[in-house]
C-alpha positions as a LaTeX table, in Angstrom:
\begin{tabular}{lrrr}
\hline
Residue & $x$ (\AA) & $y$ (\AA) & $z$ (\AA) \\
\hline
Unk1 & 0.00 & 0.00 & 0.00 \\
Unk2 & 0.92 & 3.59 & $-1.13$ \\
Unk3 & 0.31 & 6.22 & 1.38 \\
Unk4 & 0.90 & 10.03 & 1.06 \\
Unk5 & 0.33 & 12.49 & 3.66 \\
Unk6 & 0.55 & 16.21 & 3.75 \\
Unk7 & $-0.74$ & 17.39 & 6.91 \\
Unk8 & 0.39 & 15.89 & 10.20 \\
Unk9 & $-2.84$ & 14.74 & 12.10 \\
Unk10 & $-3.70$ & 15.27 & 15.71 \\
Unk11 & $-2.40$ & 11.86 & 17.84 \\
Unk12 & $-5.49$ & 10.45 & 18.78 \\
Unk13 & $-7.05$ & 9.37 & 15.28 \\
Unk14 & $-10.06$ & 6.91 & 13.72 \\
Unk15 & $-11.14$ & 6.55 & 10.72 \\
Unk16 & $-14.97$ & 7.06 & 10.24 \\
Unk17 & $-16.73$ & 6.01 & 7.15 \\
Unk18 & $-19.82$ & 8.14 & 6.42 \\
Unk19 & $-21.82$ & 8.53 & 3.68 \\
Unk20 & $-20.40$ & 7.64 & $-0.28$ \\
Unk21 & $-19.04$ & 10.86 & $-1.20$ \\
Unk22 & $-17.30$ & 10.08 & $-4.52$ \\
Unk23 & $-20.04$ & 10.01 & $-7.09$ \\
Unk24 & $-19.93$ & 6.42 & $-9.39$ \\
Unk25 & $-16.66$ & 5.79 & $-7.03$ \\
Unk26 & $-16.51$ & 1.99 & $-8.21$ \\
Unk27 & $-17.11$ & 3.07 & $-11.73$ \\
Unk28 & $-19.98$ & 0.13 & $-12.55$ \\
Unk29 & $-22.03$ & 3.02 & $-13.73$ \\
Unk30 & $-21.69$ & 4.67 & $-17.82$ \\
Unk31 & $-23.53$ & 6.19 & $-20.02$ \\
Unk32 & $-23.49$ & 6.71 & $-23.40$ \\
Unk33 & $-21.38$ & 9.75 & $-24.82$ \\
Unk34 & $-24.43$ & 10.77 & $-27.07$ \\
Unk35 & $-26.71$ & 9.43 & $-29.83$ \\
Unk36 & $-23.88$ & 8.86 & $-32.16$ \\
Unk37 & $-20.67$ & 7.74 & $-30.83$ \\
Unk38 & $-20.80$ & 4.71 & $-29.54$ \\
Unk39 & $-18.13$ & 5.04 & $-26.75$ \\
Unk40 & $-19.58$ & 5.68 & $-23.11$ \\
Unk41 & $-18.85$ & 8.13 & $-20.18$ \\
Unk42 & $-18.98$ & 6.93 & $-16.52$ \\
Unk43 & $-21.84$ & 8.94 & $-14.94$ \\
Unk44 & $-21.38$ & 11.93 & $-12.77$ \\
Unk45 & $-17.57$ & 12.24 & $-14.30$ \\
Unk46 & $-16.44$ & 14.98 & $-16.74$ \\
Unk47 & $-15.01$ & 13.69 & $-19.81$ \\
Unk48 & $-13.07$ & 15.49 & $-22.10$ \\
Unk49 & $-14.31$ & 15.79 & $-26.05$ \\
Unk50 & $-14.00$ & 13.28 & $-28.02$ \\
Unk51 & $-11.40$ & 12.95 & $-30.51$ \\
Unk52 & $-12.07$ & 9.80 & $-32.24$ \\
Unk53 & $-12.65$ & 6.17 & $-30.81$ \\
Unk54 & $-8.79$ & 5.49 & $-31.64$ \\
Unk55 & $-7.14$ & 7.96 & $-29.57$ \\
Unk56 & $-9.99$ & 8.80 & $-26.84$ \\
Unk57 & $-8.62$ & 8.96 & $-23.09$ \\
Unk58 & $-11.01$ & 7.20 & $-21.62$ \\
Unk59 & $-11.88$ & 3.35 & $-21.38$ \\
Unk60 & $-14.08$ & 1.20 & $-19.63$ \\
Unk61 & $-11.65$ & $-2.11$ & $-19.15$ \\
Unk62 & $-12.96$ & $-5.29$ & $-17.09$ \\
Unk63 & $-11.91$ & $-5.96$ & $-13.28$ \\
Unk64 & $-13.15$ & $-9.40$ & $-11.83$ \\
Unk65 & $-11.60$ & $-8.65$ & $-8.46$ \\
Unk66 & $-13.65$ & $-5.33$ & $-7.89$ \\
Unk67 & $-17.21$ & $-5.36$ & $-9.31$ \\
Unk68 & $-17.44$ & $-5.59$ & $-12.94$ \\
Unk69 & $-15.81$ & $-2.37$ & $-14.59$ \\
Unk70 & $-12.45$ & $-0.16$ & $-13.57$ \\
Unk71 & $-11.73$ & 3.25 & $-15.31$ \\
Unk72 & $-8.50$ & 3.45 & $-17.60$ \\
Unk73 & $-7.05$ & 6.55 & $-18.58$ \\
Unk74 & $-4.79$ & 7.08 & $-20.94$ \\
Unk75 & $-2.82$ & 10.20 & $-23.39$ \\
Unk76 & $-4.66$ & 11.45 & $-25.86$ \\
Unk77 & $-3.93$ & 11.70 & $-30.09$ \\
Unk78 & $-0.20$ & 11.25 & $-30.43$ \\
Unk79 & 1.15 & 13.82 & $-32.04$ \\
Unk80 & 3.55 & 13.40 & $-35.47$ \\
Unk81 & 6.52 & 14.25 & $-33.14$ \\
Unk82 & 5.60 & 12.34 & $-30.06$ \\
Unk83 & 4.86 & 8.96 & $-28.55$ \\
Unk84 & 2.43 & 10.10 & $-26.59$ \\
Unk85 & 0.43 & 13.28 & $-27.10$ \\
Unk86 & $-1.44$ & 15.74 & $-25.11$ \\
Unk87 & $-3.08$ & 14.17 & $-21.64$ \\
Unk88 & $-5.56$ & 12.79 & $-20.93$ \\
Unk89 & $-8.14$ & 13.33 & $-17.74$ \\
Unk90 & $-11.67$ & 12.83 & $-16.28$ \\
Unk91 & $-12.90$ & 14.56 & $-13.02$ \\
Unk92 & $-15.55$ & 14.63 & $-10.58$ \\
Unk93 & $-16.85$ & 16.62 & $-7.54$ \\
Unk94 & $-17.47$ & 15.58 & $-4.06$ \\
Unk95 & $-18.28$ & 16.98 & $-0.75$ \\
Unk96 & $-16.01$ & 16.44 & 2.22 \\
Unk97 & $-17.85$ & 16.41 & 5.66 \\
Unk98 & $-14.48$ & 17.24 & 7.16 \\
Unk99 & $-11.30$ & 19.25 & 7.18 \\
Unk100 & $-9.57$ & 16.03 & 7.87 \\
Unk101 & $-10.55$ & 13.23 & 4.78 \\
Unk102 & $-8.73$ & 10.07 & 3.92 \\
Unk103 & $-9.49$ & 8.59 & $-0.07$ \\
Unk104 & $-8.50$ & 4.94 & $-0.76$ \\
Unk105 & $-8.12$ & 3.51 & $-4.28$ \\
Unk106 & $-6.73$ & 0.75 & $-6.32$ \\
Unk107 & $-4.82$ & 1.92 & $-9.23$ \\
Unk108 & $-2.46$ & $-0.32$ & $-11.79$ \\
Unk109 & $-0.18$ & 0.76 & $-14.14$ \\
Unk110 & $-0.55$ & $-0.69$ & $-17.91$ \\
Unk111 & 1.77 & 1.28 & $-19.81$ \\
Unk112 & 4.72 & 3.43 & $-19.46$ \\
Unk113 & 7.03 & 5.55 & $-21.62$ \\
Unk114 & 8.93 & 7.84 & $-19.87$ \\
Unk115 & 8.92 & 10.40 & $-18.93$ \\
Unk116 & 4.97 & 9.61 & $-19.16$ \\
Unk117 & 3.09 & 9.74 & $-15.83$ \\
Unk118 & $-0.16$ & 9.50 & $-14.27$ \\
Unk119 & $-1.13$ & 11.59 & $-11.73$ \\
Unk120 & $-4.40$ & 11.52 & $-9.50$ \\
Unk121 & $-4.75$ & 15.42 & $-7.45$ \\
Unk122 & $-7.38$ & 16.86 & $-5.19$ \\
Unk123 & $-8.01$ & 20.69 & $-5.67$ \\
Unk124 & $-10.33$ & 22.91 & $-4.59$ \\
Unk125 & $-10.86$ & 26.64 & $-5.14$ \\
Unk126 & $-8.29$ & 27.04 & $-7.66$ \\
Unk127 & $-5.33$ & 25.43 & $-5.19$ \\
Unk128 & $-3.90$ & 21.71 & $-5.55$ \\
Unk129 & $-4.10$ & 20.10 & $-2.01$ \\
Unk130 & $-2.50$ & 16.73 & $-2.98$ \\
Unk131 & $-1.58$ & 14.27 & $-5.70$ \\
Unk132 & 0.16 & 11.06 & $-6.29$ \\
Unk133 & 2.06 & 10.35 & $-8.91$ \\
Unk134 & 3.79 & 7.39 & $-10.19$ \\
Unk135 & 6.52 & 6.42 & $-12.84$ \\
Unk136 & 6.66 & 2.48 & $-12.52$ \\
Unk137 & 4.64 & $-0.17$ & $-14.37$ \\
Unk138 & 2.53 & $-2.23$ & $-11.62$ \\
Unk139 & 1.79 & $-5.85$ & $-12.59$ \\
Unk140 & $-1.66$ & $-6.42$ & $-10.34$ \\
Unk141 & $-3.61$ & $-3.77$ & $-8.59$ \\
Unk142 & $-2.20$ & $-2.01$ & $-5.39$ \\
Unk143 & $-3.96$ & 0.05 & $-2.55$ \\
Unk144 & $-2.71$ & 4.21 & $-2.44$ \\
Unk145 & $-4.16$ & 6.72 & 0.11 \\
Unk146 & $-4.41$ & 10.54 & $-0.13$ \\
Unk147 & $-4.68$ & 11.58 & 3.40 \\
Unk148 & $-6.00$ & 15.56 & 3.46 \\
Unk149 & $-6.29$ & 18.19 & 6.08 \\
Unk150 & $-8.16$ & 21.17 & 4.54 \\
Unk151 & $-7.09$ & 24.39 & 5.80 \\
Unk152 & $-11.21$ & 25.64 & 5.95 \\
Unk153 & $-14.36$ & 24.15 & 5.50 \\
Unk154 & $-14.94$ & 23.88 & 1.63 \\
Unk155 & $-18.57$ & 22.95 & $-0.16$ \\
Unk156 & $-16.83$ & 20.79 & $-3.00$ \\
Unk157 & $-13.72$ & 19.34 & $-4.35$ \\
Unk158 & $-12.78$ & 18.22 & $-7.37$ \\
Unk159 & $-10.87$ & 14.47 & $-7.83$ \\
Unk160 & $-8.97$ & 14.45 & $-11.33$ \\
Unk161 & $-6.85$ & 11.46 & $-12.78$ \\
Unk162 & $-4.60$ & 12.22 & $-15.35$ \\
Unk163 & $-2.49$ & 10.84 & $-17.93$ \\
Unk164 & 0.31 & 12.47 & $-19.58$ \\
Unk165 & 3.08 & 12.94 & $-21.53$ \\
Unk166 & 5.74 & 16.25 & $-20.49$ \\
Unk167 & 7.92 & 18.39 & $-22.12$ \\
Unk168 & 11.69 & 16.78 & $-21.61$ \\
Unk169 & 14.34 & 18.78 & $-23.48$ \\
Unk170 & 16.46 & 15.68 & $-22.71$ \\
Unk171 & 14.12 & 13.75 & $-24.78$ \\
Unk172 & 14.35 & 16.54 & $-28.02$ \\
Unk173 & 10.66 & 16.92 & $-28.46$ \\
Unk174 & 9.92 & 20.58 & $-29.34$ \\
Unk175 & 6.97 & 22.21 & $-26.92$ \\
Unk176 & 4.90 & 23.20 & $-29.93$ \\
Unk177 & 2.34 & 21.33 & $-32.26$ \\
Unk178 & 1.35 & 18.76 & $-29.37$ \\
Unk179 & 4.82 & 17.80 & $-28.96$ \\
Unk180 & 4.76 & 15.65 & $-25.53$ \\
Unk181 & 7.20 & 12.94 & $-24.44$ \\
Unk182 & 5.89 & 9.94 & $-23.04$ \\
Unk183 & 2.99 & 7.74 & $-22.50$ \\
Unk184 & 0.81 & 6.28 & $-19.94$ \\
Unk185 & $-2.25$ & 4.65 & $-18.84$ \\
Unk186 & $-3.35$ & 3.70 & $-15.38$ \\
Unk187 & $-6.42$ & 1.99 & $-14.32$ \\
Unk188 & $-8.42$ & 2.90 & $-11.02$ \\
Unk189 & $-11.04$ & 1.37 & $-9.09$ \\
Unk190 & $-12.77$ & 1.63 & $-5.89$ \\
Unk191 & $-12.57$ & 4.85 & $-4.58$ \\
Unk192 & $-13.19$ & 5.31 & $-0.93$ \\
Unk193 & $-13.70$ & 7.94 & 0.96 \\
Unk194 & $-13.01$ & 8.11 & 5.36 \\
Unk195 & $-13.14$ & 10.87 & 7.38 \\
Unk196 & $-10.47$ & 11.03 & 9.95 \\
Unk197 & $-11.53$ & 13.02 & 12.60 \\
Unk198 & $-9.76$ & 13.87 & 16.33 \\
Unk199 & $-11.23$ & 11.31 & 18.90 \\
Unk200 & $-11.34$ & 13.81 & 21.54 \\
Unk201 & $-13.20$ & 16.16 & 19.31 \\
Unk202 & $-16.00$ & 14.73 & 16.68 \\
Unk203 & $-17.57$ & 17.52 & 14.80 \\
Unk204 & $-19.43$ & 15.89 & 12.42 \\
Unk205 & $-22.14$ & 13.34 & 12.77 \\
Unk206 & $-25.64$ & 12.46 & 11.05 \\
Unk207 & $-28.74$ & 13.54 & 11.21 \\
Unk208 & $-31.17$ & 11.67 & 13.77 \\
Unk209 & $-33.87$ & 10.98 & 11.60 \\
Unk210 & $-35.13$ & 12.52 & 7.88 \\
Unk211 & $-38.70$ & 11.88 & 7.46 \\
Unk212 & $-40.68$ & 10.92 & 5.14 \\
Unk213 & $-38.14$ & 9.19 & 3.30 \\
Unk214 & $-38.43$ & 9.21 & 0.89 \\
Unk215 & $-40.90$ & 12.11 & 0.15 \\
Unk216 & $-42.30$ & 13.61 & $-2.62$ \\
Unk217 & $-41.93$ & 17.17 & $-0.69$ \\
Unk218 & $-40.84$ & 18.51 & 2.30 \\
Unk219 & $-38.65$ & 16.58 & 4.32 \\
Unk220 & $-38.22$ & 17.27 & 7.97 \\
Unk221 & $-34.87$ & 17.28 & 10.03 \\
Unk222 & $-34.75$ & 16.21 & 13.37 \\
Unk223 & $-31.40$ & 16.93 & 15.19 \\
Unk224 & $-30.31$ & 15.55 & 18.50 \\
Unk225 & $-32.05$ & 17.34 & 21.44 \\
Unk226 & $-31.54$ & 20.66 & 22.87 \\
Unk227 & $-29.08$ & 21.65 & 19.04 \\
Unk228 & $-30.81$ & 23.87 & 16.48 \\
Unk229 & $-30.37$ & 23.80 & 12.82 \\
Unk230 & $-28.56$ & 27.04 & 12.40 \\
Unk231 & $-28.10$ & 26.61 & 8.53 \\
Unk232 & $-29.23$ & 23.52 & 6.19 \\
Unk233 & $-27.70$ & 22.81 & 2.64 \\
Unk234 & $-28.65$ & 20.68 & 0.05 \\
Unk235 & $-27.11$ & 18.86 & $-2.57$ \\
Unk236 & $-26.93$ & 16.50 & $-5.69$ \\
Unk237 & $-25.45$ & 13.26 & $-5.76$ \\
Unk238 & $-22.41$ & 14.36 & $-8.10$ \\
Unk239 & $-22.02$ & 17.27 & $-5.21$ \\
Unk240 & $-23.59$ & 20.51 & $-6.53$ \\
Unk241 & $-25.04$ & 22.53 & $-3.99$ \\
Unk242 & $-28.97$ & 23.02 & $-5.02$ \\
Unk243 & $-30.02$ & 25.44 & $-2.35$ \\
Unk244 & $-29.04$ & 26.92 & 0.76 \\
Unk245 & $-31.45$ & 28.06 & 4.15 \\
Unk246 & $-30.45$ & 29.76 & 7.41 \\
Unk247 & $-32.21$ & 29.52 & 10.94 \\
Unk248 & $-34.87$ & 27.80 & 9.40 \\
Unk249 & $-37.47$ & 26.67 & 12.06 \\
Unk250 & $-38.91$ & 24.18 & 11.84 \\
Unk251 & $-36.08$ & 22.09 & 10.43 \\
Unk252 & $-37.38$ & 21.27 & 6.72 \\
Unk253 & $-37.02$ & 21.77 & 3.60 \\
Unk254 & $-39.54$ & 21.57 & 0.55 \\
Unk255 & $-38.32$ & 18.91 & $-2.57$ \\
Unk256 & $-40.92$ & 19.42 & $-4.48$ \\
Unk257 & $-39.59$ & 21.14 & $-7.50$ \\
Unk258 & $-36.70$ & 18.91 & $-7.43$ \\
Unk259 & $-36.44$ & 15.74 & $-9.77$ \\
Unk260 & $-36.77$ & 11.91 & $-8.39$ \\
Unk261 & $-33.28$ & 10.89 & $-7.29$ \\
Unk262 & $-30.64$ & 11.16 & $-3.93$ \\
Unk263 & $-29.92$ & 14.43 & $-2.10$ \\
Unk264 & $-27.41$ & 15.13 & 0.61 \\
Unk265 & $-28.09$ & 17.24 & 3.33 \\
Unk266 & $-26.12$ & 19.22 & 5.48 \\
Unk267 & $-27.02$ & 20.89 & 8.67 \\
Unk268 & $-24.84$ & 23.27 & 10.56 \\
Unk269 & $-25.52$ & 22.76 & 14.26 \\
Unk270 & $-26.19$ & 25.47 & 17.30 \\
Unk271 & $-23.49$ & 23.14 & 18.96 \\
Unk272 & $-21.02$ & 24.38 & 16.13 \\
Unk273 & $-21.15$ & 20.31 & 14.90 \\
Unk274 & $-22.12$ & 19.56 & 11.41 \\
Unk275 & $-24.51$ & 16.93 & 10.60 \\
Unk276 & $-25.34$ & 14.80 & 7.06 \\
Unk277 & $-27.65$ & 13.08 & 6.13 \\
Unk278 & $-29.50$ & 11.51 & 2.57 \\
Unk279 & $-32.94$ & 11.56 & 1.43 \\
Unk280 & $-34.70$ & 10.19 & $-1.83$ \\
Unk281 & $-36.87$ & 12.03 & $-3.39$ \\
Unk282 & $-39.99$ & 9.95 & $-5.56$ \\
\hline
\end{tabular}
């Protein structure tokens, strides 16, 4: 196992698994890229455009030891004075419900032409928080962690793997026309997110009870007693916040004009806690 951290954590540390927050995280799910082109896009990731079936970045490859379907990415069109050609990347959004997050993956290396690389990086607000990056060809799949301590609160991240080839003098490839040295592609599964969260001081936790749930409406929040909802967000399953209330009493909010799917709700607490939780709307 792989493990990079950036941020040393308070002593007293355990790992608490909440809700699913990377959208599609085993990758089982894909759609079609449109009526014509019959290459697919797993849902709730951003694909780039497609250049052609040949030299697309993205592929949907076969993994019997996790579920059914891993996500390969790979460079893009080679160029006429390159291996390799411009990268190529998919991304995707998700909410952390703490400063303090842990993601888990298994990622394999198929191919490698240095000075290709893959690269899988966490950023948020315009600043990169981590990556990991690898230059060695790995045989079966193998376990890396990201371990992330946000410096504030922050509604959504973004979670972008990335193939590429770079600009190496050393290699003579001129930095014009698409000119990129290298290759790679690197397959990833099972993406897992943890909060990791100071034992002494847990300050997030769910909601006691959403109900009805599902609903076709309004939903109603009950907290645990004597703490006031002090502010209530809601979002979509890929992580886009839908609407916002403060010191709304009682504790609800109204679905209604919403479509039928999963929502994620946060609550900011009197108690300075903040609390999740998911409903389904019909």
């Amino acid at each position: 196992m792989k493990k990079l951290k950036i941020t040393i954590l308070p002593i007293l540390l355990f790992p608490c698994c909440l809700l699913a927050q990377i959208p599609n995280a085993d990758f089982e799910l894909w759609l079609p890229a449109d009526l014509f082109d019959p290459d697919e896009y797993p849902q709730y990731w951003v694909a780039p455009p497609h250049l052609g079936a040949e030299f697309y970045p993205i592929e949907k490859v076969y993994n019997p030891n996790m579920g059914q379907y891993a996500l390969k990415v790979k460079n893009t069109m080679p160029s006429p004075s390159s291996v390799g050609g411009a990268p190529g990347d998919i991304m995707t959004t998700f909410m952390p419900s703490s400063q303090h997050f842990r993601l888990s993956m298994d990622v394999k290396y198929d191919t490698i032409v240095p000075p290709g690389r893959a690269r899988i990086e966490i950023k948020g607000a315009g600043f990169l928080y981590t990556y990991w990056v690898d230059e060695q060809i790995t045989e079966e799949m193998e376990t890396i962690q990201l371990d992330v301590e946000l410096p504030t609160a922050y509604d959504a991240l973004t979670l972008r793997i990335v193939a590429l080839g770079v600009y190496n003098p050393d290699y003579g490839t001129p930095p014009f026309d698409g000119g990129y040295d290298g290759y790679a592609e690197i397959v990833v599964d099972n993406i897992i997110y943890e909060n990791v969260v100071s034992a002494e001081e847990a300050m997030v936790g769910e909601v006691e009870n959403l109900f009805p749930n599902p609903t076709s409406g309004l939903v109603h929040i009950q907290l645990p007693e004597g703490v006031e909802a002090e502010q209530m967000k809601l979002y979509n399953i890929s992580g886009a916040l839908l609407c916002q209330k403060r010191n709304a009493l009682p504790a609800a909010l109204d679905l209604s004009g919403l479509p039928a799917g999963i929502y994620q709700l946060l609550v900011m607490g009197s108690d300075g806690k903040r609390y999740w939780g998911r409903v389904v709307k019909k």
